[in-house]
Tab-separated table of C-alpha atoms and ligand atoms in Angstrom:
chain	number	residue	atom	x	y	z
C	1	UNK	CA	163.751	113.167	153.174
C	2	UNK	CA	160.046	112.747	153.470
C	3	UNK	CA	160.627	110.969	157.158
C	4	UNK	CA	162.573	112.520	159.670
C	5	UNK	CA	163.595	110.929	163.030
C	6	UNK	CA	161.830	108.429	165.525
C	7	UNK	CA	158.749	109.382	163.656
C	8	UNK	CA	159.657	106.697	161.143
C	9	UNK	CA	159.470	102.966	162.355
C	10	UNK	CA	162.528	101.962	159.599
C	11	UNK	CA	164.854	105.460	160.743
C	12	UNK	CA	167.867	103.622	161.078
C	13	UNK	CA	168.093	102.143	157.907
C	14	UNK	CA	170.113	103.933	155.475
C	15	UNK	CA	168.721	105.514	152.536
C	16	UNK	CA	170.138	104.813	149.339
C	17	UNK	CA	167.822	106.788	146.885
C	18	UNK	CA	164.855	108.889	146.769
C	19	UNK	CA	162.899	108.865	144.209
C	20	UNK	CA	159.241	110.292	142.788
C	21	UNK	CA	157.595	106.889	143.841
C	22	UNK	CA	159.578	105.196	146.074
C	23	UNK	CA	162.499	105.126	148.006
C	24	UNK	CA	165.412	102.482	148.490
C	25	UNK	CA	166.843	101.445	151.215
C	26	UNK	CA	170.080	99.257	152.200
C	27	UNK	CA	168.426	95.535	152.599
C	28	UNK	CA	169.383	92.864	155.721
C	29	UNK	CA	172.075	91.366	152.859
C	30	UNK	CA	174.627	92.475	150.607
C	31	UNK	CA	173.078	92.692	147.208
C	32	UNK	CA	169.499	93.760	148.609
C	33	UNK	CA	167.834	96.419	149.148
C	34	UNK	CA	164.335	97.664	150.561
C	35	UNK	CA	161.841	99.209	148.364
C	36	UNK	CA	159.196	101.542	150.012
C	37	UNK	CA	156.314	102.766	147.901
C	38	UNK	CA	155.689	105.977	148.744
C	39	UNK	CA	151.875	108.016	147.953
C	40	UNK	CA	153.625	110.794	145.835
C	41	UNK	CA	152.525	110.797	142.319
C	42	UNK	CA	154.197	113.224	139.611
C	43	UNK	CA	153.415	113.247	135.686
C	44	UNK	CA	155.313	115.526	132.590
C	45	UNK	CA	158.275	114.910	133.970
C	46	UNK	CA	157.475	116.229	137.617
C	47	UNK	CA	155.909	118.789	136.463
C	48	UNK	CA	152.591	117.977	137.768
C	49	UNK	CA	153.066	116.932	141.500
C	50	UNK	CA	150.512	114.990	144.065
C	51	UNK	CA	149.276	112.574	146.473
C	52	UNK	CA	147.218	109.808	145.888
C	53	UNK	CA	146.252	108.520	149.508
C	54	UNK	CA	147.003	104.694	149.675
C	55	UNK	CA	149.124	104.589	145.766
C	56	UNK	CA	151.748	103.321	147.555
C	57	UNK	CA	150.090	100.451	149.382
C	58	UNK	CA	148.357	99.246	146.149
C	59	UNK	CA	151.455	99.862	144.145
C	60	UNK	CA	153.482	97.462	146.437
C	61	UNK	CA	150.587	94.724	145.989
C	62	UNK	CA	150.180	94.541	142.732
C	63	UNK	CA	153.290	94.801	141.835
C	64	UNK	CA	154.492	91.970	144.137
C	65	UNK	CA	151.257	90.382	142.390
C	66	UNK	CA	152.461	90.789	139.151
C	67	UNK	CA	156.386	89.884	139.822
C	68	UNK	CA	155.315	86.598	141.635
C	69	UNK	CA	153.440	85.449	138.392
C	70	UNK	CA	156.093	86.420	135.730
C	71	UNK	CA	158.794	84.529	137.708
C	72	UNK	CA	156.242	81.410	137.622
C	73	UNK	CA	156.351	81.927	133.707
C	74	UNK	CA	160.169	81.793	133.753
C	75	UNK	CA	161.046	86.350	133.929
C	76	UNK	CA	163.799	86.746	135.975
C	77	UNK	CA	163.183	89.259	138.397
C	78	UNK	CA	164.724	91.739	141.165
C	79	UNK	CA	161.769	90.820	143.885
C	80	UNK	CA	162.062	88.624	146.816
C	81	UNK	CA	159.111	89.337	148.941
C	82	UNK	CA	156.711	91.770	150.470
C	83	UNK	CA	158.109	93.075	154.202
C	84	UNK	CA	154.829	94.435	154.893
C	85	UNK	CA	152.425	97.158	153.345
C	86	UNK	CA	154.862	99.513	151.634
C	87	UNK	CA	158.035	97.368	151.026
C	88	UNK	CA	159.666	94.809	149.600
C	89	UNK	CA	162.471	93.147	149.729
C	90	UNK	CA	164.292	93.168	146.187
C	91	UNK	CA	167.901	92.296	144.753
C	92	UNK	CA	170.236	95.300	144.123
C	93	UNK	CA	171.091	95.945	140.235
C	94	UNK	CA	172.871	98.375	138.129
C	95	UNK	CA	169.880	100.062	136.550
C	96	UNK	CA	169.867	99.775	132.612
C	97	UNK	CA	169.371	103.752	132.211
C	98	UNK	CA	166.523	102.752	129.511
C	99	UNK	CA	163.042	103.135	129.990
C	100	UNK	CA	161.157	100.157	127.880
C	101	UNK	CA	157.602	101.011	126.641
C	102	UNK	CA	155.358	98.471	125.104
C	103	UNK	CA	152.500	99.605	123.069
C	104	UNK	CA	149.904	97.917	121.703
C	105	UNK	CA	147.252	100.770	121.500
C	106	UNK	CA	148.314	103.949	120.417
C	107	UNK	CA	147.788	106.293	123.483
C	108	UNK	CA	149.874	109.930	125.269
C	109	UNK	CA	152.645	110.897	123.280
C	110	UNK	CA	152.270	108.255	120.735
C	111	UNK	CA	149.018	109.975	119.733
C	112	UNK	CA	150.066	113.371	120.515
C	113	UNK	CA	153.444	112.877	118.416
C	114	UNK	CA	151.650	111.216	115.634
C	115	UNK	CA	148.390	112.905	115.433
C	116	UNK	CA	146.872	109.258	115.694
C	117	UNK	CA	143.235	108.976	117.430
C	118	UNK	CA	144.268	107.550	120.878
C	119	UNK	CA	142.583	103.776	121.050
C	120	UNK	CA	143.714	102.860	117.726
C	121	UNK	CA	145.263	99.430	118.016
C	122	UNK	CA	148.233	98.671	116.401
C	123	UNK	CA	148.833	96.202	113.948
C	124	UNK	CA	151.439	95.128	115.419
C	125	UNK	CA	153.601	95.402	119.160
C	126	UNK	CA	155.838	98.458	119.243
C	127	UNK	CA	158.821	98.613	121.508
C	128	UNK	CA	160.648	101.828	122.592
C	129	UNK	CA	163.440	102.607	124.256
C	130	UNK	CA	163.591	106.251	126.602
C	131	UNK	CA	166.869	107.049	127.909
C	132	UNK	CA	166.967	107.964	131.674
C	133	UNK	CA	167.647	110.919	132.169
C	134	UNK	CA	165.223	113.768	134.178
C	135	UNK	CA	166.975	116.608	133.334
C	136	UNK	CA	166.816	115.910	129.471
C	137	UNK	CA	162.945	114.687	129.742
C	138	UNK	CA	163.829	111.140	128.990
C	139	UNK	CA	164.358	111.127	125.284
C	140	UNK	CA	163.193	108.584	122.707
C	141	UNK	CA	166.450	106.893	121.867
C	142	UNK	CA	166.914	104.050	118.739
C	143	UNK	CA	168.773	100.814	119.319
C	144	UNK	CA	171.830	103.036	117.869
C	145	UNK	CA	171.781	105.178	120.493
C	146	UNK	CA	171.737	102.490	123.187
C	147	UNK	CA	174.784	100.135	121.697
C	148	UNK	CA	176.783	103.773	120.568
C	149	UNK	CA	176.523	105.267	123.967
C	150	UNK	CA	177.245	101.963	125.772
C	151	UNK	CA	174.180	102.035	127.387
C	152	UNK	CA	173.535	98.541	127.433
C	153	UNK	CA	175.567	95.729	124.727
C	154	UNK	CA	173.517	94.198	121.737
C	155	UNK	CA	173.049	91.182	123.832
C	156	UNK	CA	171.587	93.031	126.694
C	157	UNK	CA	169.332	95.120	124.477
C	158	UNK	CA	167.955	91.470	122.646
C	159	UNK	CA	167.055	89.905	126.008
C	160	UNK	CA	165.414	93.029	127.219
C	161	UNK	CA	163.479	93.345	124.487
C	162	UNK	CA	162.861	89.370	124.731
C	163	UNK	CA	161.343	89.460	127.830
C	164	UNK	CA	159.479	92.781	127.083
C	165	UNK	CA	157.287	90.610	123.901
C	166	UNK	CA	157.065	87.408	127.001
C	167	UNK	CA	155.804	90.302	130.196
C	168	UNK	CA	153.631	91.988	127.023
C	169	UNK	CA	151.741	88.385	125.958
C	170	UNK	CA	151.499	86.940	129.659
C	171	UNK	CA	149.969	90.816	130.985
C	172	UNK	CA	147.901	91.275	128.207
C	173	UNK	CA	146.049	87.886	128.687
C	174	UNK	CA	145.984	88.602	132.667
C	175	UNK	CA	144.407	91.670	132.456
C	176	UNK	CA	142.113	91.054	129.835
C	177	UNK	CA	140.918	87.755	131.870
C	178	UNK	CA	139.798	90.462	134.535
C	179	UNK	CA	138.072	92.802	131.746
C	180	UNK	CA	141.204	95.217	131.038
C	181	UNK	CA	142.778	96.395	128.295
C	182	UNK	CA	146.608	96.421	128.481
C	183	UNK	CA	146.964	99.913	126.465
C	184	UNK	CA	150.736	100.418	127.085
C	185	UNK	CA	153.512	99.906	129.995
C	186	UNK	CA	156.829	100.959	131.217
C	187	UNK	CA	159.578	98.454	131.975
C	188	UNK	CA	162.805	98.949	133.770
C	189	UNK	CA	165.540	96.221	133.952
C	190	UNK	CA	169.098	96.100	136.158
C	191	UNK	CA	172.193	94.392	135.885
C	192	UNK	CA	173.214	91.066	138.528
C	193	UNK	CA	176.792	90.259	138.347
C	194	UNK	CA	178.306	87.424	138.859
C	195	UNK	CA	182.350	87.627	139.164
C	196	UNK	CA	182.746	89.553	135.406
C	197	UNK	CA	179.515	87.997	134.133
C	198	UNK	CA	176.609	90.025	134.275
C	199	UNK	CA	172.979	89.428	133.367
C	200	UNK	CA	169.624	90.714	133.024
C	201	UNK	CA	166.752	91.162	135.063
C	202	UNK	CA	163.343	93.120	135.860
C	203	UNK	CA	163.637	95.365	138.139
C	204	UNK	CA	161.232	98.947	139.283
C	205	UNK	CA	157.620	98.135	139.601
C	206	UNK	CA	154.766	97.154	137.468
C	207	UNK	CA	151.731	99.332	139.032
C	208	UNK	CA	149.008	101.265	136.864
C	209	UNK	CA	151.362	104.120	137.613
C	210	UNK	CA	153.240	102.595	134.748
C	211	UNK	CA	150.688	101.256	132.775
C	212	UNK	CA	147.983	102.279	130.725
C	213	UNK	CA	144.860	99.890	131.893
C	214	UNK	CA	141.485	100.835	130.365
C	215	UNK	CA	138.182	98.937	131.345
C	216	UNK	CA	137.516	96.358	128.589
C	217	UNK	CA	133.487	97.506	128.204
C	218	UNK	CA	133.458	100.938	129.539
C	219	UNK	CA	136.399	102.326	128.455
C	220	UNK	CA	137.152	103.662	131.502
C	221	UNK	CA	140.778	105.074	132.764
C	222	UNK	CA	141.851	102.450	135.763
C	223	UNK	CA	146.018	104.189	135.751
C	224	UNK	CA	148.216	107.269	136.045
C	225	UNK	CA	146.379	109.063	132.985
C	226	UNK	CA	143.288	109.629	135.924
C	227	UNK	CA	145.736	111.464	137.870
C	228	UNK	CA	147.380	113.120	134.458
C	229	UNK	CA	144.356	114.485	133.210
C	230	UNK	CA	142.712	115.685	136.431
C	231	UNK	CA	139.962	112.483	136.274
C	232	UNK	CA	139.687	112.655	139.486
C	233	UNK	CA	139.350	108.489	141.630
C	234	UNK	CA	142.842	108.031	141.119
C	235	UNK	CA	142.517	105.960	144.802
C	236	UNK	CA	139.447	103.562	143.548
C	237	UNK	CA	140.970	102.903	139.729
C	238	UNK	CA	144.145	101.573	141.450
C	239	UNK	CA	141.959	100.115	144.148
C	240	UNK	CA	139.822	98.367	141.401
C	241	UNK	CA	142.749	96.878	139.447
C	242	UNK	CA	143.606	95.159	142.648
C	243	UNK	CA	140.190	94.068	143.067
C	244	UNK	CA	139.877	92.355	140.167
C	245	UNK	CA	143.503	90.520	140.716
C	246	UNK	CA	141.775	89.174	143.177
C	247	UNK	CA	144.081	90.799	145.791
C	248	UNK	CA	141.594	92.410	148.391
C	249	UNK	CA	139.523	89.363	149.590
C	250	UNK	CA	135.952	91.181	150.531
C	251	UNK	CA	136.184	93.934	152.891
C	252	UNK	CA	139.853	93.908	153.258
C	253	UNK	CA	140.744	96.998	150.711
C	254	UNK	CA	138.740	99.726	152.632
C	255	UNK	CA	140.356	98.291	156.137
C	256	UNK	CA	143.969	98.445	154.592
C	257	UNK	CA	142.950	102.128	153.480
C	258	UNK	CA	141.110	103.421	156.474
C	259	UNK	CA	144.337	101.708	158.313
C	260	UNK	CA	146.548	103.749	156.124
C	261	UNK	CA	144.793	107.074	156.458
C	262	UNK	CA	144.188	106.563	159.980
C	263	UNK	CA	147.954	106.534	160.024
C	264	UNK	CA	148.439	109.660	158.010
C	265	UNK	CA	146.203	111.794	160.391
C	266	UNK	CA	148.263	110.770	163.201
C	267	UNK	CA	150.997	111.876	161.304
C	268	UNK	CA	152.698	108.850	161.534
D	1	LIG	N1	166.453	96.366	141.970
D	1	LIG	C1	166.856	97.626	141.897
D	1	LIG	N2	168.133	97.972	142.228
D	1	LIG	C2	168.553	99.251	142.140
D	1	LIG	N3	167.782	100.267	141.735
D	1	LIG	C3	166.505	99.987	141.392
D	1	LIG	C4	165.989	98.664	141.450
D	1	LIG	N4	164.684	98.698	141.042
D	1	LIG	C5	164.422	99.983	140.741
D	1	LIG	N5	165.487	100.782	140.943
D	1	LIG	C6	165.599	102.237	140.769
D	1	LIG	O1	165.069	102.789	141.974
D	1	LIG	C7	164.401	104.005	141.731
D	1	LIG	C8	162.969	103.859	142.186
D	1	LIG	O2	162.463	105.069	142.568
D	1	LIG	P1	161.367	105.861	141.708
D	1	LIG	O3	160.605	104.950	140.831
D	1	LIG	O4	160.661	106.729	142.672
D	1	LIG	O5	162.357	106.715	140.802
D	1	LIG	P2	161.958	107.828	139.768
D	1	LIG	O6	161.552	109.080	140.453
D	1	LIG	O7	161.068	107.230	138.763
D	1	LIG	O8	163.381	108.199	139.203
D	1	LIG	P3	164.310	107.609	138.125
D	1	LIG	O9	164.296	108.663	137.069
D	1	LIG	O10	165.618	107.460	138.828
D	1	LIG	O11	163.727	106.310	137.674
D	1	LIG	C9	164.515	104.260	140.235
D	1	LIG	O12	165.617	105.089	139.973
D	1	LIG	C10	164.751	102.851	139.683
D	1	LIG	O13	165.457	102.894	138.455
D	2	LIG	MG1	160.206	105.321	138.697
């Protein structure tokens, strides 16, 4: 428990998980729950541990961002709406215990598997599947796999990989409207029953902690990998992302910082 106490405003809510990047929290309504987006960053499976002041404000934005336009283009999603700088309001699933990863540049462990020059495009999309699993290092894991372990049915695995290709095309054009290449990204998706009828939706975040976002002209690093490989301006790559979503209207992004590192020095 990062918060202990009266110290934190939302104390009496109970906690439901902790995890690297956020925590969840029972919401106002059955089948809800709160998401908070918490400043911790971790990379090689926690191995590498941090803070990136202000992550989880951005994170939170942009992901709401991003949600909000892939329902408009028909995604079904777990978010309701933004509760205020840190949290949102989202609807509770049974988490798929897959990790999907879309690639359409060949970057990390792609190239460091392969031995292929990262920045290579691919010919074509690839889709992977990781399973979830922290104390095995989320493996790669085949379609097999997945339908032989009961992970998730053949139907599940078709629409998740359905709506992977639909969030890949509609992201890709989005970012690269705002000078971004869409390198690679990490999808998670839940479960939403309905009496003995379940179906699938997104779920987790989509935040350049996920993602691999590189500046269209420059080249330039605007996700995790800055905080990976010790780039240093993990706080302005994040903070330029949102930028160029047009999410900070001028002026606004250093107040909501300052705000939220005004905070932290209180130790609030
Ligand atoms: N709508 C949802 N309902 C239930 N659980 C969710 C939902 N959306 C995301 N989650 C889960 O909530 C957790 C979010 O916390 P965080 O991203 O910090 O976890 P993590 O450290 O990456 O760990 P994990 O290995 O469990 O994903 C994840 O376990 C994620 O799978
Ligand atoms: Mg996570």
């Amino acid at each position: 428990m990062t918060f202990q106490g009266k110290t934190h405003p939302m104390a009496r809510r109970r906690q439901i998980y902790e995890g690297k990047a956020k925590i969840l929290y029972e919401g106002p309504e059955p089948g809800t729950l709160i998401q908070y987006f918490k400043d911790d960053a971790t990379a090689f499976n926690a191995q590498k541990k941090g803070t990136i002041n202000g992550k989880g404000v951005l994170n939170n934005r942009i992901s709401e961002h991003v949600f909000t336009l892939l329902a408009g283009i028909g995604i079904p999603t777990h978010f309701i709406r933004r509760l205020n700088m840190r949290e949102q309001l989202i609807r509770q699933v049974e988490i798929v215990p897959i990790e999907v990863v879309v690639r359409n540049v060949v970057a990390g462990s792609l190239a460091k598997k392969l031995g292929i020059e990262e920045g290579t495009p691919l010919p074509r999309t690839i889709i992977e599947y990781y399973y979830k699993d922290d104390a095995l290092g989320d493996p790669l894991v085949t379609d097999e796999h997945i339908l032989c372990f009961g992970w998730a049915s053949q139907e599940e695995l078709h629409d998740m990989a359905d709506m992977a290709i639909r969030v890949n095309d509609f992201l890709s054009g989005l970012f690269a409207g705002i000078g971004i290449r869409l390198v690679d990204f990490k999808l998670e998706f839940g479960r939403i029953w309905d009496n003995d009828y379940s179906r699938i939706i997104l779920a987790d975040e989509i935040s350049p902690d996920g993602c691999r976002l590189w500046d269209m002209t420059t080249g330039e690093k605007l996700d995790k990998d800055r905080f990976r490989r010790d780039l240093g301006g993990e706080v302005e790559a994040y903070q330029e992302v949102a930028r160029r979503l047009g999410l900070f209207p001028e002026g606004e992004d250093s107040a909501v910082l300052d705000l939220e590192s005004h905070r932290k020095r209180r130790g609030k």
